């Protein structure tokens, strides 16, 4: 009897229907996950998503970075960073659909294809998570501190309110916005953020010109000891690296653009990237060069602090920063939500549902808020995260993947270009966290928790 049952089971067994069932299940999950649920974005969505991702509040620290780098090295590093990151961004856009009939919708999927299933995951996911969670923590601090500046300027003479409370006020917005399901649903927030970033960058350099060249302005290194000058130089490298962090979300942004064999997504995506990089140049170069020229080595680590007056303009610029970092936070949080929800649904077998999404995303916002409240060392955090996390994912991981996948001929132009980017990126990764860590230690000595 037992044999008959087995034969009947074998007769009923249809491998095609099982595969069909798995595909249907996968489609349900893909339609629910934030990265793959909506693929009808236009090229201009890519443009303002990239501007929002790229032009961070870090632009306001560029004049200070210039004061630590000096004119020559500063200009060279700014131009080199812009050129290298545009090249590595082009590589990622090209690699998104290099395998016919397949799209690498996430950074780690490309890593798995280039380095192997397990190794790719271990190389890319920790780096990407450090970047995205790091940016969100730094933006929690930036948003809170910008709100505090607005309050202090508008309500002069009033009782001092702790930075902690302002970070909590800023976080309250994200407890609502975090529940927008996917990239296309945050396109309005992202557009507002892109416009704001261009606005506050313009305010920063136009106001610097209006304020004029400061009396007795100096451009030499102002650190009293040579060791401090070296540490300052390293920190500034991290600040510049932080200014080009958009690579961590570029494949996820491209995943939202429709694609066919006749019209692949790389065309519209590249259009968006070029527009975004023109806007990035319009934001970064005037702020860095004009700000440093006008204030010299006395410039603050946030150019808006150096400007001080007129009050209404500084208040407006700080509110623009708040709106921008709200959009940026969501943009960097979306791939993290995607990773968390993928693990919960595919590995832990939770059912895709609204309560699951609600709990997961609220916990993530609460976690970033808690870390930001506990360690709000803005300048040091920029330098540390900038070198440690953004250098690999932005400057040299795309190059290593390109070499692994396309295998260009030794000493050809492509081979040499990629190796130059890898060496420069490695130097950046090693040197800049040293300066950032020193700043964090220095700030921690004087810092009282939850002050």
Coordinates of C-alpha atoms in Angstrom, one line a residue:
X1 CA 0.0 0.0 0.0
X2 CA 2.8 2.4 0.9
X3 CA 4.4 1.9 -2.5
X4 CA 1.1 2.7 -4.2
X5 CA 0.8 6.0 -2.3
X6 CA 4.3 7.0 -3.3
X7 CA 3.5 6.3 -7.0
X8 CA 0.3 8.3 -6.8
X9 CA 2.3 11.2 -5.2
X10 CA 4.9 11.0 -8.0
X11 CA 2.1 11.0 -10.6
X12 CA 0.5 14.1 -9.1
X13 CA 3.9 15.9 -8.7
X14 CA 4.3 18.6 -11.3
X15 CA 7.6 20.5 -11.1
X16 CA 6.3 23.3 -13.4
X17 CA 3.4 24.1 -11.1
X18 CA 5.8 24.2 -8.1
X19 CA 8.1 26.7 -10.0
X20 CA 5.0 28.6 -11.0
X21 CA 3.9 28.8 -7.4
X22 CA 7.4 30.1 -6.3
X23 CA 7.4 32.7 -9.0
X24 CA 3.9 33.9 -8.0
X25 CA 5.0 34.1 -4.4
X26 CA 8.2 36.0 -5.4
X27 CA 6.1 38.4 -7.5
X28 CA 3.8 39.2 -4.5
X29 CA 6.9 39.9 -2.4
X30 CA 8.5 42.1 -5.2
X31 CA 5.2 44.0 -5.6
X32 CA 5.3 44.8 -1.9
X33 CA 9.0 45.7 -1.3
X34 CA 9.8 49.4 -1.6
X35 CA 12.5 49.1 -4.3
X36 CA 10.7 46.9 -6.9
X37 CA 7.0 47.8 -6.2
X38 CA 6.9 50.7 -8.7
X39 CA 8.7 51.0 -12.0
X40 CA 7.1 53.9 -13.7
X41 CA 9.5 56.7 -12.8
X42 CA 10.6 59.4 -15.4
X43 CA 14.2 60.5 -16.0
X44 CA 13.7 63.8 -14.1
X45 CA 12.7 61.7 -11.0
X46 CA 16.2 60.3 -11.2
X47 CA 17.6 63.9 -11.5
X48 CA 16.1 65.2 -8.3
X49 CA 16.5 61.9 -6.4
X50 CA 20.2 62.1 -7.2
X51 CA 20.5 65.8 -6.3
X52 CA 18.7 65.0 -2.9
X53 CA 21.0 62.1 -2.3
X54 CA 24.2 63.9 -3.3
X55 CA 23.9 67.5 -2.1
X56 CA 23.8 66.9 1.6
X57 CA 24.1 69.4 4.4
X58 CA 27.8 68.5 4.1
X59 CA 28.0 71.3 1.4
X60 CA 27.9 73.8 4.3
X61 CA 31.0 72.4 5.8
X62 CA 33.0 72.6 2.5
X63 CA 34.5 76.1 3.1
X64 CA 35.7 74.8 6.5
X65 CA 37.2 71.7 4.7
X66 CA 38.9 74.1 2.3
X67 CA 40.4 76.0 5.3
X68 CA 42.0 72.7 6.5
X69 CA 43.1 71.7 3.0
X70 CA 44.4 75.0 1.7
X71 CA 43.8 76.5 -1.8
X72 CA 45.9 74.1 -3.9
X73 CA 45.0 70.7 -2.4
X74 CA 41.5 71.9 -1.7
X75 CA 40.6 72.8 -5.4
X76 CA 42.4 69.6 -6.7
X77 CA 40.5 67.3 -4.3
X78 CA 37.1 69.0 -5.0
X79 CA 37.6 68.6 -8.8
X80 CA 39.0 65.1 -8.5
X81 CA 36.2 64.0 -6.3
X82 CA 33.6 65.4 -8.7
X83 CA 35.2 63.7 -11.7
X84 CA 35.9 60.3 -10.0
X85 CA 32.4 60.0 -8.5
X86 CA 30.8 60.9 -11.8
X87 CA 32.9 58.2 -13.5
X88 CA 32.0 55.5 -10.9
X89 CA 28.3 56.6 -11.0
X90 CA 28.4 56.0 -14.8
X91 CA 29.8 52.6 -14.2
X92 CA 27.0 51.7 -11.9
X93 CA 24.3 52.9 -14.3
X94 CA 26.0 50.8 -17.1
X95 CA 26.2 47.7 -14.9
X96 CA 22.5 47.8 -13.8
X97 CA 21.4 45.8 -16.9
X98 CA 24.7 44.3 -18.2
X99 CA 23.2 40.8 -18.1
X100 CA 20.4 40.5 -20.8
X101 CA 17.0 40.0 -19.2
X102 CA 18.1 40.8 -15.7
X103 CA 18.2 44.0 -13.6
X104 CA 20.5 44.5 -10.5
X105 CA 18.0 46.5 -8.5
X106 CA 20.1 46.7 -5.4
X107 CA 23.8 47.5 -4.7
X108 CA 24.3 44.1 -3.0
X109 CA 22.8 42.2 -6.0
X110 CA 25.5 43.7 -8.2
X111 CA 28.1 42.8 -5.6
X112 CA 26.8 39.2 -5.5
X113 CA 27.1 39.0 -9.3
X114 CA 30.6 40.4 -9.3
X115 CA 32.1 38.6 -6.2
X116 CA 29.8 35.6 -5.7
X117 CA 26.6 35.0 -3.7
X118 CA 28.0 35.0 -0.2
X119 CA 31.2 37.2 -0.6
X120 CA 29.2 39.9 -2.5
X121 CA 26.7 40.1 0.3
X122 CA 29.4 40.3 3.0
X123 CA 31.3 43.0 1.1
X124 CA 28.5 45.3 0.1
X125 CA 25.7 45.0 2.7
X126 CA 27.8 46.1 5.8
X127 CA 29.3 49.0 3.8
X128 CA 25.9 50.1 2.4
X129 CA 24.3 49.9 5.8
X130 CA 27.0 51.9 7.5
X131 CA 26.5 54.6 4.8
X132 CA 22.8 54.7 4.8
X133 CA 22.2 54.4 8.6
X134 CA 25.2 56.7 9.1
X135 CA 23.7 59.4 6.9
X136 CA 20.4 59.1 8.6
X137 CA 21.9 59.5 12.0
X138 CA 24.0 62.5 10.9
X139 CA 20.9 64.0 9.2
X140 CA 18.9 63.6 12.5
X141 CA 21.6 65.7 14.2
X142 CA 21.7 68.2 11.3
X143 CA 17.9 68.6 11.2
X144 CA 17.8 69.0 15.0
X145 CA 20.6 71.5 15.2
X146 CA 19.2 73.6 12.3
X147 CA 15.8 73.7 14.0
X148 CA 17.6 74.8 17.2
X149 CA 19.4 77.6 15.3
X150 CA 16.0 78.8 13.9
X151 CA 14.6 78.9 17.4
X152 CA 17.6 80.7 18.9
X153 CA 17.6 83.4 16.1
X154 CA 13.8 84.0 16.2
X155 CA 13.3 83.7 20.0
X156 CA 16.3 85.7 21.2
X157 CA 16.6 85.9 25.0
X158 CA 14.3 83.0 25.6
X159 CA 15.2 80.0 27.8
X160 CA 17.6 77.6 26.2
X161 CA 16.0 74.4 24.9
X162 CA 18.2 71.2 24.8
X163 CA 19.4 70.0 21.3
X164 CA 17.8 66.6 22.3
X165 CA 14.3 68.0 22.1
X166 CA 14.9 69.6 18.7
X167 CA 16.2 66.2 17.4
X168 CA 13.0 64.6 18.7
X169 CA 10.9 67.3 17.0
X170 CA 12.8 66.6 13.7
X171 CA 12.3 62.8 14.2
X172 CA 8.6 63.2 14.7
X173 CA 8.2 64.1 10.9
X174 CA 9.9 60.8 10.0
X175 CA 7.6 58.7 12.1
X176 CA 5.0 59.9 9.6
X177 CA 6.9 60.0 6.3
X178 CA 8.6 56.7 6.9
X179 CA 5.3 55.0 6.0
X180 CA 5.3 56.2 2.4
X181 CA 5.7 52.8 0.6
X182 CA 8.3 53.3 -2.1
X183 CA 10.7 55.6 -4.0
X184 CA 8.0 57.0 -6.3
X185 CA 5.8 57.9 -3.4
X186 CA 8.5 60.1 -1.9
X187 CA 9.2 61.9 -5.2
X188 CA 7.4 65.0 -4.0
X189 CA 9.4 65.1 -0.8
X190 CA 12.6 64.5 -2.8
X191 CA 11.8 67.3 -5.3
X192 CA 11.2 69.7 -2.4
X193 CA 14.5 68.6 -0.9
X194 CA 16.4 69.1 -4.2
X195 CA 15.0 72.6 -4.6
X196 CA 15.9 73.5 -1.0
X197 CA 19.5 72.2 -1.4
X198 CA 20.0 74.5 -4.4
X199 CA 18.4 77.3 -2.5
X200 CA 20.4 77.1 0.7
X201 CA 23.7 76.6 -1.2
X202 CA 22.9 79.7 -3.2
X203 CA 22.1 81.7 -0.1
X204 CA 25.4 80.5 1.5
X205 CA 27.6 81.8 -1.4
X206 CA 25.6 84.9 -2.4
X207 CA 25.4 86.1 1.3
X208 CA 29.2 85.5 1.6
X209 CA 29.8 87.8 -1.4
X210 CA 27.3 90.3 0.0
X211 CA 29.2 90.2 3.4
X212 CA 32.4 90.9 1.5
X213 CA 36.0 90.0 2.2
X214 CA 36.7 90.0 5.9
X215 CA 39.3 92.3 7.3
X216 CA 42.7 90.6 8.0
X217 CA 41.6 87.5 6.2
X218 CA 44.2 84.7 6.2
X219 CA 44.4 81.5 4.2
X220 CA 47.2 79.6 5.9
X221 CA 46.7 76.6 8.2
X222 CA 45.6 78.0 11.6
X223 CA 46.2 74.9 13.8
X224 CA 48.9 75.7 16.4
X225 CA 50.7 72.3 16.0
X226 CA 51.7 70.5 12.8
X227 CA 49.9 67.3 14.1
X228 CA 46.6 69.3 14.4
X229 CA 47.2 70.5 10.8
X230 CA 47.6 66.9 9.6
X231 CA 44.5 65.7 11.5
X232 CA 42.5 68.7 10.1
X233 CA 43.6 67.7 6.6
X234 CA 42.4 64.1 7.1
X235 CA 39.1 65.3 8.5
X236 CA 38.6 67.6 5.5
X237 CA 39.1 64.6 3.2
X238 CA 36.2 62.9 4.9
X239 CA 34.0 66.0 4.6
X240 CA 34.6 66.1 0.8
X241 CA 34.0 62.3 0.6
X242 CA 30.7 62.8 2.5
X243 CA 29.7 65.4 -0.1
X244 CA 29.4 62.6 -2.8
X245 CA 27.4 59.9 -1.1
X246 CA 24.7 59.3 -3.7
X247 CA 26.1 56.0 -5.1
X248 CA 24.6 54.1 -2.2
X249 CA 21.1 54.6 -3.6
X250 CA 21.8 54.9 -7.3
X251 CA 20.8 51.3 -8.4
X252 CA 17.7 51.5 -6.2
X253 CA 16.8 54.8 -7.9
X254 CA 17.4 53.2 -11.4
X255 CA 15.2 50.3 -10.4
X256 CA 12.2 52.6 -10.4
X257 CA 12.7 53.5 -14.1
X258 CA 10.9 51.3 -16.7
X259 CA 13.1 49.2 -19.0
X260 CA 12.7 47.2 -22.2
X261 CA 15.4 45.7 -24.5
X262 CA 14.8 48.5 -27.0
X263 CA 14.7 51.2 -24.3
X264 CA 16.9 50.2 -21.4
X265 CA 16.7 52.3 -18.2
X266 CA 20.4 53.4 -18.4
X267 CA 19.4 56.1 -21.1
X268 CA 17.0 58.1 -18.9
X269 CA 19.0 57.4 -15.8
X270 CA 22.2 58.8 -17.2
X271 CA 20.2 61.9 -18.3
X272 CA 19.1 62.4 -14.7
X273 CA 22.6 61.8 -13.4
X274 CA 24.2 64.4 -15.8
X275 CA 21.6 67.1 -14.7
X276 CA 22.1 66.1 -11.1
X277 CA 25.9 66.5 -11.4
X278 CA 25.6 69.9 -13.0
X279 CA 23.4 71.0 -10.1
X280 CA 25.9 69.4 -7.7
X281 CA 28.7 71.5 -9.3
X282 CA 26.6 74.7 -9.0
X283 CA 26.0 74.0 -5.3
X284 CA 29.5 72.8 -4.2
X285 CA 32.1 74.8 -6.1
X286 CA 30.7 78.4 -5.4
X287 CA 30.0 77.5 -1.7
X288 CA 33.4 76.0 -1.1
X289 CA 35.5 78.6 -3.0
X290 CA 33.5 81.8 -2.3
X291 CA 33.0 80.8 1.4
X292 CA 36.7 80.2 1.9
X293 CA 37.8 83.2 -0.1
X294 CA 35.6 85.6 2.0
X295 CA 36.3 84.2 5.5
X296 CA 39.7 82.5 5.1
X297 CA 40.8 80.1 7.9
X298 CA 38.3 81.7 10.4
X299 CA 35.3 80.1 8.6
X300 CA 33.1 78.0 10.9
X301 CA 32.4 74.3 10.2
X302 CA 29.0 75.4 9.1
X303 CA 29.2 78.4 6.8
X304 CA 25.7 79.7 7.9
X305 CA 27.2 80.3 11.4
X306 CA 29.9 82.6 9.9
X307 CA 27.3 84.6 8.1
X308 CA 25.2 85.6 11.2
X309 CA 23.3 88.4 9.6
X310 CA 20.8 89.3 8.2
X311 CA 18.9 87.2 10.7
X312 CA 15.8 86.5 8.5
X313 CA 18.1 85.1 5.7
X314 CA 20.0 82.8 8.0
X315 CA 16.6 81.6 9.5
X316 CA 15.3 80.9 6.0
X317 CA 18.5 79.0 5.0
X318 CA 18.3 76.9 8.1
X319 CA 14.7 76.0 7.4
X320 CA 15.7 75.1 3.8
X321 CA 18.3 72.8 5.4
X322 CA 15.6 71.2 7.6
X323 CA 13.4 70.5 4.5
X324 CA 16.3 69.1 2.5
X325 CA 17.5 66.7 5.2
X326 CA 13.9 65.5 5.7
X327 CA 13.9 64.4 2.0
X328 CA 17.5 63.0 2.2
X329 CA 16.7 61.0 5.3
X330 CA 13.8 59.3 3.5
X331 CA 15.9 58.7 0.4
X332 CA 18.6 56.9 2.3
X333 CA 16.1 55.1 4.6
X334 CA 14.3 53.5 1.7
X335 CA 17.0 50.9 0.8
X336 CA 17.3 50.1 4.5
X337 CA 13.6 49.5 4.8
X338 CA 13.9 47.3 1.7
X339 CA 16.7 45.2 3.3
X340 CA 14.8 44.9 6.6
X341 CA 11.5 44.0 5.0
X342 CA 13.2 41.5 2.6
X343 CA 14.9 39.7 5.6
X344 CA 11.6 39.6 7.6
X345 CA 9.5 38.3 4.6
X346 CA 11.9 35.9 2.9
X347 CA 14.2 34.6 5.7
X348 CA 11.9 34.9 8.8
X349 CA 8.7 34.2 6.7
X350 CA 6.6 37.0 8.0
X351 CA 3.5 37.8 5.9
X352 CA 3.9 41.1 3.9
X353 CA 1.5 43.4 5.7
X354 CA 1.0 47.0 6.8
X355 CA 1.5 46.2 10.6
X356 CA 4.8 44.6 9.8
X357 CA 5.9 47.7 7.8
X358 CA 4.6 50.0 10.5
X359 CA 6.5 48.4 13.3
X360 CA 9.8 47.9 11.4
X361 CA 10.0 51.5 10.1
X362 CA 9.0 53.1 13.4
X363 CA 11.7 51.0 15.2
X364 CA 14.3 52.2 12.6
X365 CA 13.4 55.9 13.0
X366 CA 13.5 55.5 16.8
X367 CA 16.9 53.8 16.6
X368 CA 18.5 56.6 14.4
X369 CA 16.9 59.2 16.7
X370 CA 18.3 57.6 19.8
X371 CA 21.9 57.4 18.4
X372 CA 21.7 61.0 17.1
X373 CA 20.5 62.3 20.6
X374 CA 23.3 60.3 22.3
X375 CA 26.2 61.3 20.0
X376 CA 25.5 64.7 18.3
X377 CA 29.1 65.5 17.2
X378 CA 28.2 66.8 13.7
X379 CA 31.6 67.8 12.3
X380 CA 33.4 64.7 13.6
X381 CA 30.7 62.3 12.5
X382 CA 30.9 63.7 8.9
X383 CA 34.7 63.1 8.7
X384 CA 34.5 59.6 10.3
X385 CA 31.6 58.2 8.3
X386 CA 32.8 60.1 5.2
X387 CA 36.1 58.2 5.0
X388 CA 35.2 54.9 6.6
X389 CA 32.0 54.1 4.7
X390 CA 31.5 56.4 1.6
X391 CA 35.0 56.0 0.2
X392 CA 34.6 52.3 -0.6
X393 CA 31.0 52.4 -1.9
X394 CA 31.5 55.6 -3.9
X395 CA 35.2 55.7 -5.0
X396 CA 36.4 52.2 -5.5
X397 CA 33.8 49.4 -5.1
X398 CA 32.2 50.2 -8.5
X399 CA 35.7 50.1 -10.1
X400 CA 36.6 46.7 -8.5
X401 CA 33.2 45.3 -9.8
X402 CA 33.9 46.7 -13.2
X403 CA 37.3 45.0 -13.3
X404 CA 35.8 41.7 -12.0
X405 CA 32.9 41.7 -14.5
X406 CA 34.4 43.2 -17.7
X407 CA 38.0 42.2 -17.2
X408 CA 39.6 45.0 -19.3
X409 CA 43.0 44.3 -20.9
X410 CA 46.0 45.0 -18.6
X411 CA 47.3 48.6 -18.9
X412 CA 44.5 49.6 -21.2
X413 CA 42.9 53.0 -20.5
X414 CA 39.9 51.4 -18.6
X415 CA 42.2 49.2 -16.5
X416 CA 44.5 52.1 -15.6
X417 CA 41.6 54.5 -14.8
X418 CA 40.0 52.0 -12.5
X419 CA 43.2 51.2 -10.6
X420 CA 43.9 55.0 -10.1
X421 CA 40.4 55.4 -8.7
X422 CA 40.9 52.3 -6.4
X423 CA 44.2 53.6 -5.0
X424 CA 42.9 57.1 -4.4
X425 CA 39.7 55.7 -2.8
X426 CA 41.8 53.4 -0.5
X427 CA 43.9 56.4 0.6
X428 CA 40.8 58.3 1.4
X429 CA 39.3 55.4 3.3
X430 CA 42.4 55.0 5.4
X431 CA 43.3 58.6 6.1
X432 CA 40.0 60.5 6.7
X433 CA 38.5 58.4 9.6
X434 CA 41.7 59.2 11.6
X435 CA 40.9 62.9 11.6
X436 CA 37.2 62.3 12.2
X437 CA 37.9 60.0 15.1
X438 CA 40.2 62.6 16.7
X439 CA 37.4 65.2 16.4
X440 CA 34.9 62.8 18.0
X441 CA 37.2 62.1 20.9
X442 CA 37.9 65.8 21.4
X443 CA 34.2 66.6 21.3
X444 CA 33.4 63.7 23.7
X445 CA 35.7 65.1 26.4
X446 CA 33.6 68.2 26.7
X447 CA 30.2 66.7 25.9
X448 CA 27.5 65.9 28.5
X449 CA 25.0 63.3 27.5
X450 CA 21.5 64.5 26.5
X451 CA 22.4 68.2 27.2

